Amino acid sequence: MPLAFHQSPAPGRHHDGHYHPESGSIYGFDHPNTFQHMKNHEYEAHQEHNVYYPFTDRDEWDLARFLSDNLNQGQITHFLKSEAQKPPAYKTAQQLFTFMDALPKGPKWRCTMIQTEGYITTHPVHLIWHDALEVTQHIFGNPAFANDMEFNPYEIYDNGEQEYSEWMSSSCAHDIQDQLPWGATIVPIVLASDKTPVTRQWADSRCTQHS
């Protein structure tokens, strides 16, 4: 609920607000949310007691994340075979990545080869990306964000004058909602592309992701 709906008006002023009359219907609670989807897998019983399973504990997971972010597979295996004060449960890079694959997942990564006409590249060009709809569903189904999201356009008036704050209070949001079917919800999305390093998988091979 917008903060303005909770605020008390100043003495002598009239303050009120309302939602768009046709937006944001609830169609039931019989579908699992994001957390429930992520928990529904073969390791659920183990992760009830250890959220880092199949890693032994957080320290082992932190080491695995550091290795995967900074070393290639050969370097990781070499490090794991060296003398260590507390050897982790994984012994090779392949086993480490298998452990990581067993952790709960969000939207999956996709890979598309980019075809170039009239331009020859030394190596194939791959675009690594997320499906924007899957990401949106993942975020909107996440209970952690439930109290910080707005689903309905609204209007706030102070002594008859309209106040504007978040985007859902704008005339644009209302104009879009007017064109949608009864009960539909507007999902504003800000899309951007940013080059980010992706885990080096083998030898000196590297790639970048765009998200």
GROMACS .gro file of C-alpha atoms in nm:
model
  211
    1MET     CA    1   0.000   0.000   0.000
    2PRO     CA    2   0.142   0.345  -0.091
    3LEU     CA    3   0.288   0.539   0.201
    4ALA     CA    4   0.060   0.834   0.125
    5PHE     CA    5  -0.242   0.620   0.216
    6HIS     CA    6  -0.106   0.592   0.574
    7GLN     CA    7  -0.012   0.954   0.626
    8SER     CA    8  -0.233   1.176   0.840
    9PRO     CA    9  -0.329   1.507   0.681
   10ALA     CA   10  -0.205   1.833   0.825
   11PRO     CA   11  -0.457   2.020   1.045
   12GLY     CA   12  -0.726   2.185   0.836
   13ARG     CA   13  -0.643   1.987   0.520
   14HIS     CA   14  -0.834   1.705   0.351
   15HIS     CA   15  -0.624   1.411   0.235
   16ASP     CA   16  -0.762   1.109   0.048
   17GLY     CA   17  -0.670   0.855  -0.218
   18HIS     CA   18  -0.806   0.565  -0.419
   19TYR     CA   19  -0.690   0.286  -0.648
   20HIS     CA   20  -0.786   0.242  -1.011
   21PRO     CA   21  -1.128   0.069  -1.003
   22GLU     CA   22  -1.042  -0.206  -1.257
   23SER     CA   23  -0.686  -0.310  -1.169
   24GLY     CA   24  -0.506  -0.587  -0.986
   25SER     CA   25  -0.759  -0.863  -0.921
   26ILE     CA   26  -0.649  -1.166  -0.717
   27TYR     CA   27  -0.713  -1.495  -0.893
   28GLY     CA   28  -0.635  -1.732  -0.608
   29PHE     CA   29  -0.350  -1.859  -0.393
   30ASP     CA   30  -0.338  -2.217  -0.522
   31HIS     CA   31  -0.016  -2.170  -0.724
   32PRO     CA   32   0.326  -2.196  -0.551
   33ASN     CA   33   0.530  -1.881  -0.513
   34THR     CA   34   0.898  -1.842  -0.610
   35PHE     CA   35   1.035  -1.980  -0.283
   36GLN     CA   36   0.806  -2.283  -0.299
   37HIS     CA   37   0.915  -2.352  -0.658
   38MET     CA   38   1.281  -2.332  -0.557
   39LYS     CA   39   1.234  -2.566  -0.260
   40ASN     CA   40   1.053  -2.831  -0.461
   41HIS     CA   41   1.345  -3.055  -0.562
   42GLU     CA   42   1.516  -3.378  -0.459
   43TYR     CA   43   1.742  -3.214  -0.197
   44GLU     CA   44   1.462  -3.034  -0.013
   45ALA     CA   45   1.481  -3.259   0.297
   46HIS     CA   46   1.858  -3.201   0.331
   47GLN     CA   47   1.830  -2.825   0.283
   48GLU     CA   48   1.571  -2.799   0.559
   49HIS     CA   49   1.862  -2.854   0.799
   50ASN     CA   50   2.147  -2.709   0.591
   51VAL     CA   51   2.059  -2.436   0.340
   52TYR     CA   52   2.402  -2.478   0.177
   53TYR     CA   53   2.359  -2.850   0.102
   54PRO     CA   54   2.527  -3.029  -0.076
   55PHE     CA   55   2.803  -2.806   0.065
   56THR     CA   56   2.888  -2.882   0.427
   57ASP     CA   57   2.843  -2.528   0.553
   58ARG     CA   58   2.868  -2.163   0.454
   59ASP     CA   59   3.250  -2.161   0.466
   60GLU     CA   60   3.263  -2.441   0.210
   61TRP     CA   61   3.011  -2.261  -0.011
   62ASP     CA   62   3.205  -1.931   0.016
   63LEU     CA   63   3.522  -2.111  -0.094
   64ALA     CA   64   3.338  -2.271  -0.387
   65ARG     CA   65   3.199  -1.936  -0.498
   66PHE     CA   66   3.541  -1.772  -0.474
   67LEU     CA   67   3.705  -2.049  -0.678
   68SER     CA   68   3.436  -2.050  -0.948
   69ASP     CA   69   3.448  -1.669  -0.981
   70ASN     CA   70   3.826  -1.640  -1.003
   71LEU     CA   71   3.982  -1.961  -1.139
   72ASN     CA   72   3.932  -2.184  -1.441
   73GLN     CA   73   3.861  -2.557  -1.406
   74GLY     CA   74   4.224  -2.664  -1.425
   75GLN     CA   75   4.330  -2.414  -1.161
   76ILE     CA   76   4.044  -2.515  -0.933
   77THR     CA   77   4.132  -2.885  -0.952
   78HIS     CA   78   4.500  -2.804  -0.890
   79PHE     CA   79   4.406  -2.598  -0.583
   80LEU     CA   80   4.178  -2.872  -0.445
   81LYS     CA   81   4.453  -3.135  -0.484
   82SER     CA   82   4.701  -2.923  -0.292
   83GLU     CA   83   4.744  -2.956   0.082
   84ALA     CA   84   4.466  -2.779   0.270
   85GLN     CA   85   4.395  -2.746   0.640
   86LYS     CA   86   4.032  -2.847   0.595
   87PRO     CA   87   3.976  -3.024   0.261
   88PRO     CA   88   3.625  -2.953   0.125
   89ALA     CA   89   3.380  -3.226   0.028
   90TYR     CA   90   3.438  -3.158  -0.343
   91LYS     CA   91   3.769  -3.281  -0.482
   92THR     CA   92   3.765  -3.156  -0.842
   93ALA     CA   93   3.629  -2.862  -1.038
   94GLN     CA   94   3.369  -3.087  -1.201
   95GLN     CA   95   3.245  -3.205  -0.863
   96LEU     CA   96   3.233  -2.845  -0.738
   97PHE     CA   97   3.014  -2.741  -1.033
   98THR     CA   98   2.792  -3.046  -0.977
   99PHE     CA   99   2.741  -2.933  -0.617
  100MET     CA  100   2.655  -2.581  -0.736
  101ASP     CA  101   2.405  -2.718  -0.987
  102ALA     CA  102   2.223  -2.889  -0.698
  103LEU     CA  103   2.148  -2.555  -0.525
  104PRO     CA  104   1.803  -2.394  -0.566
  105LYS     CA  105   1.787  -2.195  -0.888
  106GLY     CA  106   1.619  -1.888  -1.021
  107PRO     CA  107   1.551  -1.813  -1.390
  108LYS     CA  108   1.781  -2.021  -1.609
  109TRP     CA  109   2.048  -1.881  -1.835
  110ARG     CA  110   2.007  -1.923  -2.211
  111CYS     CA  111   2.267  -1.916  -2.486
  112THR     CA  112   2.213  -1.809  -2.846
  113MET     CA  113   2.475  -1.812  -3.120
  114ILE     CA  114   2.489  -1.480  -3.303
  115GLN     CA  115   2.502  -1.516  -3.680
  116THR     CA  116   2.697  -1.243  -3.860
  117GLU     CA  117   2.662  -1.183  -4.232
  118GLY     CA  118   2.963  -1.050  -4.418
  119TYR     CA  119   3.183  -1.056  -4.109
  120ILE     CA  120   3.394  -1.357  -4.012
  121THR     CA  121   3.484  -1.403  -3.645
  122THR     CA  122   3.773  -1.608  -3.509
  123HIS     CA  123   3.541  -1.779  -3.261
  124PRO     CA  124   3.161  -1.818  -3.257
  125VAL     CA  125   2.980  -1.531  -3.087
  126HIS     CA  126   2.734  -1.641  -2.818
  127LEU     CA  127   2.479  -1.423  -2.639
  128ILE     CA  128   2.410  -1.539  -2.282
  129TRP     CA  129   2.078  -1.403  -2.158
  130HIS     CA  130   1.775  -1.435  -1.931
  131ASP     CA  131   1.414  -1.450  -2.046
  132ALA     CA  132   1.268  -1.118  -1.923
  133LEU     CA  133   0.926  -1.276  -1.860
  134GLU     CA  134   1.077  -1.552  -1.643
  135VAL     CA  135   1.274  -1.293  -1.444
  136THR     CA  136   0.961  -1.083  -1.395
  137GLN     CA  137   0.759  -1.382  -1.275
  138HIS     CA  138   1.045  -1.478  -1.042
  139ILE     CA  139   1.058  -1.132  -0.884
  140PHE     CA  140   0.681  -1.085  -0.858
  141GLY     CA  141   0.643  -1.431  -0.703
  142ASN     CA  142   0.908  -1.367  -0.440
  143PRO     CA  143   0.748  -1.312  -0.095
  144ALA     CA  144   1.055  -1.113   0.015
  145PHE     CA  145   0.937  -0.826  -0.207
  146ALA     CA  146   0.566  -0.851  -0.126
  147ASN     CA  147   0.551  -0.543   0.096
  148ASP     CA  148   0.762  -0.328  -0.135
  149MET     CA  149   0.576  -0.362  -0.465
  150GLU     CA  150   0.285  -0.168  -0.610
  151PHE     CA  151   0.037  -0.347  -0.833
  152ASN     CA  152  -0.239  -0.088  -0.883
  153PRO     CA  153  -0.237   0.268  -1.019
  154TYR     CA  154  -0.363   0.511  -0.756
  155GLU     CA  155  -0.443   0.879  -0.707
  156ILE     CA  156  -0.369   1.088  -0.398
  157TYR     CA  157  -0.540   1.423  -0.336
  158ASP     CA  158  -0.445   1.689  -0.084
  159ASN     CA  159  -0.712   1.956  -0.050
  160GLY     CA  160  -0.836   1.868  -0.396
  161GLU     CA  161  -0.494   1.891  -0.562
  162GLN     CA  162  -0.344   1.569  -0.699
  163GLU     CA  163  -0.010   1.457  -0.560
  164TYR     CA  164   0.244   1.261  -0.764
  165SER     CA  165   0.513   1.036  -0.617
  166GLU     CA  166   0.585   0.686  -0.752
  167TRP     CA  167   0.514   0.593  -1.114
  168MET     CA  168   0.188   0.419  -1.020
  169SER     CA  169   0.051   0.758  -0.911
  170SER     CA  170   0.110   0.907  -1.256
  171SER     CA  171  -0.149   0.980  -1.522
  172CYS     CA  172   0.047   0.754  -1.758
  173ALA     CA  173  -0.014   0.450  -1.534
  174HIS     CA  174  -0.387   0.523  -1.528
  175ASP     CA  175  -0.402   0.573  -1.904
  176ILE     CA  176  -0.236   0.233  -1.962
  177GLN     CA  177  -0.462   0.062  -1.708
  178ASP     CA  178  -0.770   0.206  -1.884
  179GLN     CA  179  -0.672   0.010  -2.196
  180LEU     CA  180  -0.631  -0.326  -2.018
  181PRO     CA  181  -0.891  -0.594  -1.940
  182TRP     CA  182  -1.065  -0.589  -1.602
  183GLY     CA  183  -0.834  -0.723  -1.328
  184ALA     CA  184  -0.510  -0.697  -1.529
  185THR     CA  185  -0.197  -0.575  -1.354
  186ILE     CA  186   0.061  -0.337  -1.496
  187VAL     CA  187   0.420  -0.462  -1.462
  188PRO     CA  188   0.662  -0.175  -1.534
  189ILE     CA  189   1.000  -0.313  -1.642
  190VAL     CA  190   1.329  -0.128  -1.682
  191LEU     CA  191   1.547  -0.318  -1.929
  192ALA     CA  192   1.919  -0.261  -1.960
  193SER     CA  193   2.218  -0.436  -2.113
  194ASP     CA  194   2.541  -0.456  -1.918
  195LYS     CA  195   2.852  -0.660  -1.997
  196THR     CA  196   2.946  -0.874  -1.695
  197PRO     CA  197   3.213  -1.146  -1.662
  198VAL     CA  198   3.083  -1.502  -1.655
  199THR     CA  199   3.259  -1.784  -1.468
  200ARG     CA  200   3.557  -1.913  -1.665
  201GLN     CA  201   3.477  -2.274  -1.740
  202TRP     CA  202   3.800  -2.422  -1.874
  203ALA     CA  203   4.159  -2.331  -1.961
  204ASP     CA  204   4.172  -1.963  -2.055
  205SER     CA  205   3.831  -1.955  -2.220
  206ARG     CA  206   3.618  -1.663  -2.106
  207CYS     CA  207   3.281  -1.521  -2.193
  208THR     CA  208   3.055  -1.239  -2.084
  209GLN     CA  209   2.686  -1.219  -2.010
  210HIS     CA  210   2.442  -0.943  -2.096
  211SER     CA  211   2.157  -0.879  -1.856
   0.00000   0.00000   0.00000
